[in-house]
XYZ file of C-alpha atoms in Angstrom:
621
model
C -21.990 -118.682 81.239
C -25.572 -117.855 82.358
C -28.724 -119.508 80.672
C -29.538 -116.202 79.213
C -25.911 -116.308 77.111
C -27.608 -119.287 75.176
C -31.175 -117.780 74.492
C -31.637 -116.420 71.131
C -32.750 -112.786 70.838
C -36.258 -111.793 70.322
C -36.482 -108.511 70.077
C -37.516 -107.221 73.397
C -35.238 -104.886 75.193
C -37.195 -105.393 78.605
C -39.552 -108.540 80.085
C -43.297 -107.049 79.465
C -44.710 -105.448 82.706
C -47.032 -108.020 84.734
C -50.846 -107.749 83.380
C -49.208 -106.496 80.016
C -51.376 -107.792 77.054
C -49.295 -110.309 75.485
C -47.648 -110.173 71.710
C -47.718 -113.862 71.385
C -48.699 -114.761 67.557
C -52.532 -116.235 66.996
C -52.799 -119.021 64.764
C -54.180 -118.073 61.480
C -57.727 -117.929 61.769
C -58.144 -118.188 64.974
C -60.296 -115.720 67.089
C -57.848 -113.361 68.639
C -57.518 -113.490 72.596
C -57.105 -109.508 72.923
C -58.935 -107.856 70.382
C -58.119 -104.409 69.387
C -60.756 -101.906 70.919
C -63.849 -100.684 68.676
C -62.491 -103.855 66.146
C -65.740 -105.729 64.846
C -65.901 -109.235 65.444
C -67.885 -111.961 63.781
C -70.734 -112.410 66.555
C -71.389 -109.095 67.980
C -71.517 -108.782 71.720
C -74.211 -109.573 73.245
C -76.790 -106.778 74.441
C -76.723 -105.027 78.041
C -79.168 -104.342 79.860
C -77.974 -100.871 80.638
C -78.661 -97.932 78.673
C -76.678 -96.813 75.909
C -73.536 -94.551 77.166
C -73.257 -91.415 74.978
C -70.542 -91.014 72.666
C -66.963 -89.946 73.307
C -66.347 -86.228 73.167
C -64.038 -85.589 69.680
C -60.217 -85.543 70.712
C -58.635 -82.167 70.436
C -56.667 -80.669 68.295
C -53.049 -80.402 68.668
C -52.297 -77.265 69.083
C -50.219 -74.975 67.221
C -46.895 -72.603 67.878
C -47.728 -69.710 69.641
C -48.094 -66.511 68.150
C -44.829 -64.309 67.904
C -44.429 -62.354 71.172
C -43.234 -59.027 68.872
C -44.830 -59.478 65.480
C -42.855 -59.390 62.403
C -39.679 -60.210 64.517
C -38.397 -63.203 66.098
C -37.978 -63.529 69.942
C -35.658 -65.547 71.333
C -33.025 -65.907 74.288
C -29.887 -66.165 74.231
C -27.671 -67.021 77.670
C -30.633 -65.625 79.622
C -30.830 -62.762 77.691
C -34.149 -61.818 75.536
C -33.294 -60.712 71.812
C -35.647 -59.044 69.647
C -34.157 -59.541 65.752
C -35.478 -59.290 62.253
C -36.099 -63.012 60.596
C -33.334 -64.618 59.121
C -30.878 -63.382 61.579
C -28.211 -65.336 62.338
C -26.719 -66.135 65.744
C -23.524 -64.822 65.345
C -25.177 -61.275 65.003
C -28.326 -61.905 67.239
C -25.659 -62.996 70.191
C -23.695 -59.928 69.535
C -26.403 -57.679 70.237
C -26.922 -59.098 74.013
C -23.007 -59.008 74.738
C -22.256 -62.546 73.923
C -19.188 -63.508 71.833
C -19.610 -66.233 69.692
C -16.191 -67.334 68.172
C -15.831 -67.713 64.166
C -13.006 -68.010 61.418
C -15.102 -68.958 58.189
C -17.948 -66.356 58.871
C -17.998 -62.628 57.520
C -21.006 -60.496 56.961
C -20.530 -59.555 53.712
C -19.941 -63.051 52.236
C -21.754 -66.278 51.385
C -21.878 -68.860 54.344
C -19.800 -71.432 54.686
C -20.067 -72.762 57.700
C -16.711 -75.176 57.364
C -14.491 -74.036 60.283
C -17.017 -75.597 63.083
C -15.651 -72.876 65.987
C -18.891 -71.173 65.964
C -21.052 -74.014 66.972
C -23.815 -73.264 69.944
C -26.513 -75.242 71.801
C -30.384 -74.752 70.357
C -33.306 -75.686 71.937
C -34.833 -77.099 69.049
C -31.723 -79.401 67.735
C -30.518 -82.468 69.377
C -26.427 -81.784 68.117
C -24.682 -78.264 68.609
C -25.831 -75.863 65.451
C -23.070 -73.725 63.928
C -23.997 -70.371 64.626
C -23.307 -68.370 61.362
C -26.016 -70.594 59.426
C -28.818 -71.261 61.722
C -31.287 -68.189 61.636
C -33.146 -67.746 64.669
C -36.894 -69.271 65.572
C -39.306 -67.692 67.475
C -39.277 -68.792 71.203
C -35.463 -70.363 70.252
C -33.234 -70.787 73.314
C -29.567 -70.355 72.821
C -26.199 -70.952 74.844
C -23.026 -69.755 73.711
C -20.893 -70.740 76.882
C -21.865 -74.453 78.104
C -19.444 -77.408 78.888
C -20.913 -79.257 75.798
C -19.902 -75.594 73.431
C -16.550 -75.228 75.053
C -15.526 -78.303 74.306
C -16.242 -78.415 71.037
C -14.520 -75.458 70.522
C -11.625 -76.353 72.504
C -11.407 -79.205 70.171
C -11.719 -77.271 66.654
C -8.835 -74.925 68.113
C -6.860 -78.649 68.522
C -7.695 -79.481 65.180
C -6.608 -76.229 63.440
C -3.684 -75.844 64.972
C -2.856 -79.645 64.376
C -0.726 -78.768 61.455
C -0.421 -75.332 62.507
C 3.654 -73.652 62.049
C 4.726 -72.322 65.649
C 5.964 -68.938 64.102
C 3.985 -66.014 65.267
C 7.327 -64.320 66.308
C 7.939 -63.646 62.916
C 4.156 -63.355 61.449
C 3.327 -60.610 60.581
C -0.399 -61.354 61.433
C 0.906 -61.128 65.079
C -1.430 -58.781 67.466
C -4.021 -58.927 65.001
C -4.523 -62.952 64.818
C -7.683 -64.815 65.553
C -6.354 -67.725 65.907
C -3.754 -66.402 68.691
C -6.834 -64.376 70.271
C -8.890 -67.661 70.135
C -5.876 -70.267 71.435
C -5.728 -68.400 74.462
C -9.463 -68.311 75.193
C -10.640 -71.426 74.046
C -7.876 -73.975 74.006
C -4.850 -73.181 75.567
C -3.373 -76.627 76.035
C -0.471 -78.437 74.044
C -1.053 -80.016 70.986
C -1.049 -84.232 70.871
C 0.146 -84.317 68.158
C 2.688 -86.992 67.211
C 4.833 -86.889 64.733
C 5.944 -84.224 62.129
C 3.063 -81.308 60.776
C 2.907 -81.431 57.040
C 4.527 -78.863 55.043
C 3.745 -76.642 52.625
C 4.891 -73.651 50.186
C 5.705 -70.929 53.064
C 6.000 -67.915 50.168
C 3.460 -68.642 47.761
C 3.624 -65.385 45.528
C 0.371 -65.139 43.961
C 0.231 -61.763 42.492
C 2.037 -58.792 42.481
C 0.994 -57.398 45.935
C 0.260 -60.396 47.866
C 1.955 -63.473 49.021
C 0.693 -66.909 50.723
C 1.636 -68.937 53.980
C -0.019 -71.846 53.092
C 1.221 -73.733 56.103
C -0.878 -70.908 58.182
C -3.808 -71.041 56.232
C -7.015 -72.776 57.918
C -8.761 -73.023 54.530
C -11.630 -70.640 56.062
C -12.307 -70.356 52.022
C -13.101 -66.421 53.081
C -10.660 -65.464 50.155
C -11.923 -67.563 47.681
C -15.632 -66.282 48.500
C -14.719 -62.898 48.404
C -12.764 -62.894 45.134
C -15.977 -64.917 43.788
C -18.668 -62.591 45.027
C -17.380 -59.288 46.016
C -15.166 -58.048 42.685
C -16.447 -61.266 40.643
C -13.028 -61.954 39.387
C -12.588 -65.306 40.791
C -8.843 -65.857 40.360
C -7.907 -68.129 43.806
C -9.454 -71.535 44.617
C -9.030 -74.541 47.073
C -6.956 -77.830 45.738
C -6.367 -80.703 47.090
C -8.084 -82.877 49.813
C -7.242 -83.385 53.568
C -4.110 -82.121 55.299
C -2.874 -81.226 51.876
C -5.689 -78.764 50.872
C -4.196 -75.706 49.645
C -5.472 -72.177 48.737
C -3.666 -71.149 45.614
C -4.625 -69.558 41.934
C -5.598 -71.146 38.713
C -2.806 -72.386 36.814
C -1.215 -70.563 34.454
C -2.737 -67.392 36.451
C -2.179 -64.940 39.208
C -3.897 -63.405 41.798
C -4.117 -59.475 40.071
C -7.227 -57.896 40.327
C -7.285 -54.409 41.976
C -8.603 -55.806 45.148
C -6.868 -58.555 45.896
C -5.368 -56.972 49.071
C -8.797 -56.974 50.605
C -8.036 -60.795 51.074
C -5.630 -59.785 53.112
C -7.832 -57.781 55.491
C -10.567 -60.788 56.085
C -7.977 -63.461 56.180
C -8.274 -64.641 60.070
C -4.950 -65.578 60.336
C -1.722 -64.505 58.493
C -1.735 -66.895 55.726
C -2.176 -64.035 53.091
C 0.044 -61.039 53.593
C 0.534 -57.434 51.966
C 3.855 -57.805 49.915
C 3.919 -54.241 50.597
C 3.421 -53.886 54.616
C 5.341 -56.930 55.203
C 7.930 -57.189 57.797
C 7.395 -53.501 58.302
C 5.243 -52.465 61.560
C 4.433 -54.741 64.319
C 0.702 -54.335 64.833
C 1.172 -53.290 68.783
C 3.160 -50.766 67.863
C 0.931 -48.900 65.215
C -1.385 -46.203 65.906
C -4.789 -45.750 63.897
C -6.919 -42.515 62.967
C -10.264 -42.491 60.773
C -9.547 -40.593 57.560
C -10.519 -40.724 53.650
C -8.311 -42.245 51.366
C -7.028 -40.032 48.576
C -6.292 -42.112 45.777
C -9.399 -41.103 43.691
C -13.124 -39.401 44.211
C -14.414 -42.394 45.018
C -13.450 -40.875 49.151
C -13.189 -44.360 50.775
C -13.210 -44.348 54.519
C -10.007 -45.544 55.896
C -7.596 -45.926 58.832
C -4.313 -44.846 58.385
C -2.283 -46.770 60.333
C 0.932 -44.853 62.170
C 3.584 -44.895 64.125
C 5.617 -42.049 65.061
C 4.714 -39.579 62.485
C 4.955 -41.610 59.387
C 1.973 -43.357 57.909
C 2.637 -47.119 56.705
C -0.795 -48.458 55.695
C -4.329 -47.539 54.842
C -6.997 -49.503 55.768
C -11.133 -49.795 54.738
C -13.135 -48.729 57.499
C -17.180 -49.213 56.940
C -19.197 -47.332 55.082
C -22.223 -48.480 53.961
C -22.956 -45.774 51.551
C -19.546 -45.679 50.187
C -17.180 -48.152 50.008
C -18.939 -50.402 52.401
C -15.833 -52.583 54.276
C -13.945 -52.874 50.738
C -11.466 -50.483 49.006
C -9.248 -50.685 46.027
C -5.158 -51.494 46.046
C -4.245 -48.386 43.862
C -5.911 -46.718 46.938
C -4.177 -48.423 49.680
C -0.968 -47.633 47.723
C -1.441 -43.992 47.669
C -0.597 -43.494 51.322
C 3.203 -43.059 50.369
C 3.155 -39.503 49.344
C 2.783 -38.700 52.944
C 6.115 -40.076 53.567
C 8.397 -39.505 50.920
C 9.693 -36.170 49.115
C 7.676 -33.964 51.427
C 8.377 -29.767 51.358
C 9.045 -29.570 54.881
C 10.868 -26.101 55.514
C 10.215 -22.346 53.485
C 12.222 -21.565 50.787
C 12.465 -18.191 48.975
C 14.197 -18.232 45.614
C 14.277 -20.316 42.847
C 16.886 -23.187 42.582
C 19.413 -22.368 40.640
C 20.252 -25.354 38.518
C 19.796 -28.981 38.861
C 21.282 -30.714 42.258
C 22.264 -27.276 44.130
C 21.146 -26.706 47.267
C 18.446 -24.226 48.052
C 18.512 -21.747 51.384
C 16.015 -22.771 54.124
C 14.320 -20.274 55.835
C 11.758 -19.500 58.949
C 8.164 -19.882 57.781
C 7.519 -16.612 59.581
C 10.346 -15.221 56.801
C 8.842 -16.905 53.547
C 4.988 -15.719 54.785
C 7.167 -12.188 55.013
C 8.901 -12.395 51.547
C 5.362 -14.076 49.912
C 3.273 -11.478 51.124
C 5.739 -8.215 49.937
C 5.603 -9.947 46.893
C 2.008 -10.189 46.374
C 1.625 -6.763 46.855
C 3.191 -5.394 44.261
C 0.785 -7.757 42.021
C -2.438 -7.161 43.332
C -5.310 -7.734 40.688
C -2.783 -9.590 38.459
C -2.450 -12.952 40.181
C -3.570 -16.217 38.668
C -4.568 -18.618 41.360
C -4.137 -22.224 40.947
C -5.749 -24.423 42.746
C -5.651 -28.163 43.713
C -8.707 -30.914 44.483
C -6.293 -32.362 46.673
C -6.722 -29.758 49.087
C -9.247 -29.745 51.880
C -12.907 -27.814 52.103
C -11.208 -25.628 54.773
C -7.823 -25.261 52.851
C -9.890 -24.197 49.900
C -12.203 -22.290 51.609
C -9.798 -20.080 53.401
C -7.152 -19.727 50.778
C -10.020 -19.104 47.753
C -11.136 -16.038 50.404
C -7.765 -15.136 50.644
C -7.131 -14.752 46.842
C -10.896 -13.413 46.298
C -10.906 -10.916 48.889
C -6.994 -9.841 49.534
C -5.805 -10.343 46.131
C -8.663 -8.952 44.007
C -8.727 -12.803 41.864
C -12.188 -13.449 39.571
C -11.023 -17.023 38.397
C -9.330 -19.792 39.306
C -6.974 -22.415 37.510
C -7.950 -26.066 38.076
C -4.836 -28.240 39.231
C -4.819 -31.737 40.830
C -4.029 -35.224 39.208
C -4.205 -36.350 35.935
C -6.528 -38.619 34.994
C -6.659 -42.156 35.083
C -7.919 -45.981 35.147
C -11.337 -46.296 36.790
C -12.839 -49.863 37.225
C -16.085 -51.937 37.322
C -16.659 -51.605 41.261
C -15.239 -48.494 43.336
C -12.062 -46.476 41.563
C -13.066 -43.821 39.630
C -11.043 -42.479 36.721
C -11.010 -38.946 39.020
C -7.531 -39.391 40.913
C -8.415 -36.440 43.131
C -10.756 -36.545 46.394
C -12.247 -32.968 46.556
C -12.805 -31.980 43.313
C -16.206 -31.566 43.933
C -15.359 -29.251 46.805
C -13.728 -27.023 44.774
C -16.821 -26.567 42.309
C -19.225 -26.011 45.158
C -17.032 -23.536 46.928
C -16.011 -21.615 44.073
C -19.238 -21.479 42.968
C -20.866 -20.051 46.809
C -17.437 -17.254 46.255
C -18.517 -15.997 42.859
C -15.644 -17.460 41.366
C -15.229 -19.043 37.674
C -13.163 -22.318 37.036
C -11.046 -22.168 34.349
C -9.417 -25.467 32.807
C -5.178 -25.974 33.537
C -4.447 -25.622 29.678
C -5.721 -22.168 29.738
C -3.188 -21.428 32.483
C -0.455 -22.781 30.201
C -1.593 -20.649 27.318
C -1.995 -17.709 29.475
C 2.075 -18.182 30.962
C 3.300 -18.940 27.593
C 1.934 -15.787 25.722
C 2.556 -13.517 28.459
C -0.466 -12.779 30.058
C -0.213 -13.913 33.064
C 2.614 -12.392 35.074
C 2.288 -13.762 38.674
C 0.851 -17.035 40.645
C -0.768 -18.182 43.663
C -0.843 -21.635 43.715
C -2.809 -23.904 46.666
C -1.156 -27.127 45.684
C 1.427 -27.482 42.992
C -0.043 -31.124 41.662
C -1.078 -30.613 37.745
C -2.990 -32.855 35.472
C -0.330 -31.829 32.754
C 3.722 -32.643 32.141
C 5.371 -31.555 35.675
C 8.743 -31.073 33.746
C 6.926 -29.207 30.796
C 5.275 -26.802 33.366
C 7.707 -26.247 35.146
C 9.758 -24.397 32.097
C 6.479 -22.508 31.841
C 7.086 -20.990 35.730
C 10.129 -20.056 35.494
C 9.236 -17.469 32.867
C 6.772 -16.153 36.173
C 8.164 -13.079 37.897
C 5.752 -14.450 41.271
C 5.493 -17.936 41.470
C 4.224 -18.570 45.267
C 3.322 -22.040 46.321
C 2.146 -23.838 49.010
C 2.884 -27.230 48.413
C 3.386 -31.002 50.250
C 5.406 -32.212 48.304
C 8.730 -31.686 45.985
C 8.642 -31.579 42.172
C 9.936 -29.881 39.632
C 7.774 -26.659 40.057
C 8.151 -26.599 43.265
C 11.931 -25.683 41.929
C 10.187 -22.798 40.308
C 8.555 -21.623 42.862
C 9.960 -17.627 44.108
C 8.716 -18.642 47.473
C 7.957 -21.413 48.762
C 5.541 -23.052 51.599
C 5.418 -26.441 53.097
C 1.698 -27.595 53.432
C 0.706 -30.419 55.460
C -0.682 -33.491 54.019
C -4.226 -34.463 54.871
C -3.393 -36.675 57.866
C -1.861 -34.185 59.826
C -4.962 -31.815 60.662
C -8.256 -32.061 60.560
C -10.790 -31.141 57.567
C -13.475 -32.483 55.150
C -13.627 -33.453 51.365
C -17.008 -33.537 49.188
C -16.622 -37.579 47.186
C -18.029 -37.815 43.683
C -21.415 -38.414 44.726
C -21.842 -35.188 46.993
C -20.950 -36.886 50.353
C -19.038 -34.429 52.583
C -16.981 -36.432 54.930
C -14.716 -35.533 57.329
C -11.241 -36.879 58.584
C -9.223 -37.187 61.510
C -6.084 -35.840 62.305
C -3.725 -38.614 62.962
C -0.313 -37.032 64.311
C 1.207 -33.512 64.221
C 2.852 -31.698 61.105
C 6.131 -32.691 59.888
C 8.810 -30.301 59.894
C 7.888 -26.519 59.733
C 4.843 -27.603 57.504
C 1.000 -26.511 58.297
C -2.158 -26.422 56.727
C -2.838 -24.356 53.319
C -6.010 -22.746 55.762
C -2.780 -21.953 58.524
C -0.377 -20.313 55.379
C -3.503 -18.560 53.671
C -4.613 -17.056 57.445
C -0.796 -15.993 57.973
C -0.658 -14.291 54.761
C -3.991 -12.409 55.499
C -2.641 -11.002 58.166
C 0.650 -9.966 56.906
C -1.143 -8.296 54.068
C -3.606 -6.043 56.532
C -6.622 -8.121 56.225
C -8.120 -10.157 58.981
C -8.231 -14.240 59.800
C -9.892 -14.710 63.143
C -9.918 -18.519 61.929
C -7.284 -20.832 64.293
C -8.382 -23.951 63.597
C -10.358 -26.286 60.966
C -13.036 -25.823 62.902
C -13.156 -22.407 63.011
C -12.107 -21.847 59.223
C -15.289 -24.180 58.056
C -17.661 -22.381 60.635
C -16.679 -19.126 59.102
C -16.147 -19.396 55.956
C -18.429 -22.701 54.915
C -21.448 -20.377 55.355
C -21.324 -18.943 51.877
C -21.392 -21.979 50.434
C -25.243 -23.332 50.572
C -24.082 -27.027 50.398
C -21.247 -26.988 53.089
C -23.381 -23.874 55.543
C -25.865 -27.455 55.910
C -22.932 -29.388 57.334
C -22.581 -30.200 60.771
C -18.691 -30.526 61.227
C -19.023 -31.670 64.233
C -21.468 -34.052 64.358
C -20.160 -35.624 61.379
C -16.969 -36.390 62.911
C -15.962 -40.090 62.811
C -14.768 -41.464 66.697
C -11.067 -40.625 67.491
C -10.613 -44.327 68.745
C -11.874 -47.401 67.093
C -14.932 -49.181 68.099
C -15.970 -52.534 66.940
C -18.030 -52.305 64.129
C -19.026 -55.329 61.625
C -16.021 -56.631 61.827
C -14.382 -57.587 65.038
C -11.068 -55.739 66.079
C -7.487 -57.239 66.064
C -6.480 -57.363 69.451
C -2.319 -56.949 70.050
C -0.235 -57.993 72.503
C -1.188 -55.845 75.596
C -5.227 -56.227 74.926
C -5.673 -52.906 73.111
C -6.456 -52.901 69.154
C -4.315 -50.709 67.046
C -5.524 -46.885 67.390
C -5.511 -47.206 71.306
C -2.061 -46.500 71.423
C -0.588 -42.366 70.253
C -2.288 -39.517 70.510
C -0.976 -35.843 70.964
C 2.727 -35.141 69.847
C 4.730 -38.481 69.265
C 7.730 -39.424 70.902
C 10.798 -41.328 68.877
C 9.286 -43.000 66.484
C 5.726 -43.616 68.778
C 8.067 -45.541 70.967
């Protein structure tokens, strides 16, 4: 043991410097042996002989931050890179802009910061500990890095952490191809887990509402859910319990999880802990295909991807919009995709059915455009037209012409939906997307809208002899209408899907569904937008602008219209509000893009959408 083992401390953590004033204590009242400098003493010093010196020039002033290099924004760098932002940007987005990809479960745009999964943590110049990225707004001069030891690291260590308790099952998640936390494991982590000992378990098929169940033993408590629930519909029906390991997402007691966007939870979620009771265990997400389209469900004309695979659709999905639906939509609208799948009109018939369960003849389209148009003919000047606000600007453009100019029609029937529930935040009660399409273009043909009750009335006394219908969807009894028709000696429809009229129908069409071409529809608000085509027609089926063209020309008149394209060009230019419509430029991108929220990325490194285009093979296989 050395003599300095035995010393007591004193507080000094190195021996003072040789010619270092000393700190030893004075005795009280004693004259001090180093007086402070400028300190008065009791007997002044005595006077030189030398002239006074002048006074010390004042100190200067410390001086302040610089000016902003780009005034009213804040300059910074970030991994080299100069970034000019608004204030109160955050990194996430500032990094983003100069190609750098800062990692994040907890963080979304269009929700309240939380800041409580630590992955998105980044070196500042002006902190002494790593800043998490999503809460820290830039500073002016701010230097940032996104991709040092120090920030790999620590994100190699919050991937350890979350995945600490983590269930190995992503062969049979359904969040596989689309997971951040898979994406994020193989960039950031990528080792085995240390874990010793069992994981702690959890309820693996928490059913917390009607259309959406719970993995809690995937969940990462990012509390995105709970914020959204909170802040985006304000129906806050889902909260965190528990502390720890055993910290839980799960509903209120004694409630469920119900509201009419609960399946946007589902969408944010970063990992597949919440899950679409409806698209489970359906579709791999490598193997779907995606196209930018409008949802249908109501007015409202949310932008969506419909998500594909072969040529059936199996999901809808919000794509941005800010002046619409911005990344949100409603679960009555994601549910309204099925009509594109089941009891679709997929080959011609002509003739009624005669009685309930018998078969009815198929024949060529070419055929049933034959028999429609001879029969037409004979009624020229006498046929009601009924027409549907589920049809497209084009379909309604070119089959309105049709009736207007080939079959001498002054008036048209309104069809389409009934009406239903709108709510507080996006549904409308309006369960039809173009209806607002139908009053501008009628209106630019000269032609009067008449309610569907008057078309009843007009059947049932006898008045009305023969009809052209674009659409056979009715905001009335199917069943009761359909006894109606069959007292019609014309009843030809073009039509998507199989009902009761369509039983009626004399001859009868198969239209395609608004997937399977492309076209526009005018929302509630006067927004035209316009949809992609996502994969070919099913069976013998085409567009109601295709059937109305065909019939045109079987009747003597003349279509030069081939495509959507053409058909809007042509025909859009006597209506004022559709003639200032650029199709074109309006069209969304046939292949997604990342946007405010980053894309899933599957299996082979393409997001969904990269994958079918053209005709599909069996089954987009």
């Amino acid at each position: 043991m050395s003599d300095n083992d035995t010393k007591k401390p004193t507080g000094d953590s190195q021996t003072p410097p040789k010619g270092a004033p000393s700190e030893t204590r004075e005795a009280p009242g004693s004259t001090p042996k180093h007086p402070p400098a400028g300190a008065k003493l009791d007997t002044p010093p005595a006077a030189h002989s030398s002239p006074t010196a002048p006074p010390p020039p004042p100190a200067a002033k410390p001086a302040g931050p610089p000016p902003p290099k780009n005034p009213g924004f804040v300059t910074c760098t970030i991994d080299g890179k100069e970034v000019v932002v608004k204030p109160g940007t955050n990194m996430v987005e500032a990094a983003r802009m100069v190609g750098s990809d800062i990692p994040y479960f907890c963080y979304h745009p269009r929700l309240s910061i939380a800041a409580n999964c630590r992955m998105c943590m980044v070196e500042a110049s002006n902190a002494p500990k790593l800043v998490p990225a999503c809460q820290t707004p830039l500073a002016e001069g701010q230097v940032i890095k996104t991709n040092t030891l120090k920030v790999k690291e620590q994100q190699r260590a919050v991937m350890e952490f979350l995945l600490l308790n983590h269930p190995v099952d992503c062969s049979i998640c359904d969040q596989a191809g689309e997971c951040k936390l898979q994406d994020y494991y193989m960039r950031y982590d990528y080792r085995p887990s240390r874990l010793e000992g069992g994981k702690v378990m959890k309820n693996k098929r928490k059913v917390l509402g009607p259309r959406v169940v719970l993995d809690q033993e995937r969940c990462i408590i990012c509390s995105r859910c709970v914020r959204f629930m909170n802040e985006i519909p304000k129906e806050p029906q889902l909260g965190i319990f528990g502390r720890g390991s055993h910290e839980v997402i799960d509903t209120f007691p004694g409630s469920e999880l119900n509201s009419n966007y609960s399946l946007n939870t589902v969408d944010i979620c970063p990992v597949g802990a919440l899950l679409n009771r409806d698209f489970r265990f359906r579709a791999r997400a490598w193997f779907l295909s995606a196209a930018p389209s409008v949802c249908t469900g109501c007015s409202r004309g949310c932008n969506i991807y419909a998500d594909f695979m072969g040529q059936e659709t199996y999901r809808y999905r919000p794509r941005e919009n800010e002046a619409i639906n911005k990344s949100w939509m409603c679960d009555q609208g994601r549910m309204s995709y099925k009509y594109l799948n089941l009891g679709r009109v997929l080959s011609a018939v002509v003739g009624r059915q005669q009685g309930a369960g018998t078969a009815r003849p198929e024949v060529a389209r070419k055929e049933a455009i034959k028999a429609a148009a001879k029969a037409l003919a004979e009624v020229k000047g006498m046929v009601a037209v009924l027409a549907s606000p589920l049809a497209s600007n084009e379909d309604l453009l070119a089959t309105l012409t049709f009736a207007k100019g080939t079959l001498g029609a002054r008036e048209v029937y309104v069809g389409g939906r009934p009406q239903g529930d709108a709510d507080h935040y996006l549904m409308t009660a309006d369960k039809n997307p173009n209806r607002k399409g139908l009053e501008l273009i009628a209106a630019g043909l000269g032609l009067a809208l008449k309610p569907f009750e008057e078309l009843v009335k007009a059947i049932d006394g006898g008045k009305v002899k023969a009809l052209y219908a674009v659409g056979t969807e009715v905001p009335g009894n199917v069943e009761t209408f359909a006894q109606a028709a069959a007292k019609l000696d014309v009843f030809v429809a073009q039509a998507m899907n199989e009902s009761p009229l369509t039983a009626q129908a004399t001859v009868l069409l198969p239209a395609s569904t608004h997937v399977e071409y492309d076209g526009s529809f005018v929302q509630v608000d006067g927004i035209i937008q316009r949809f992609r085509k996502a994969y070919p027609s099913k069976g013998d089926a085409v567009a109601h602008w295709a059937l109305a063209a065909e019939l045109t020309r079987e009747l003597g008149g003349t279509a030069a219209w081939t495509t959507s394209r053409e058909a809007f060009r042509e025909l859009g230019k006597q209506v004022a509000e559709l003639a200032q419509f650029d199709w074109d430029k309006a069209s969304p991108p046939d292949r997604e893009k990342p946007g405010i929220n980053p894309l899933p990325t599957a299996a082979d490194g393409r997001p969904p959408g990269y994958r079918e285009f053209g005709a599909p093979r069996v089954r987009g296989l």
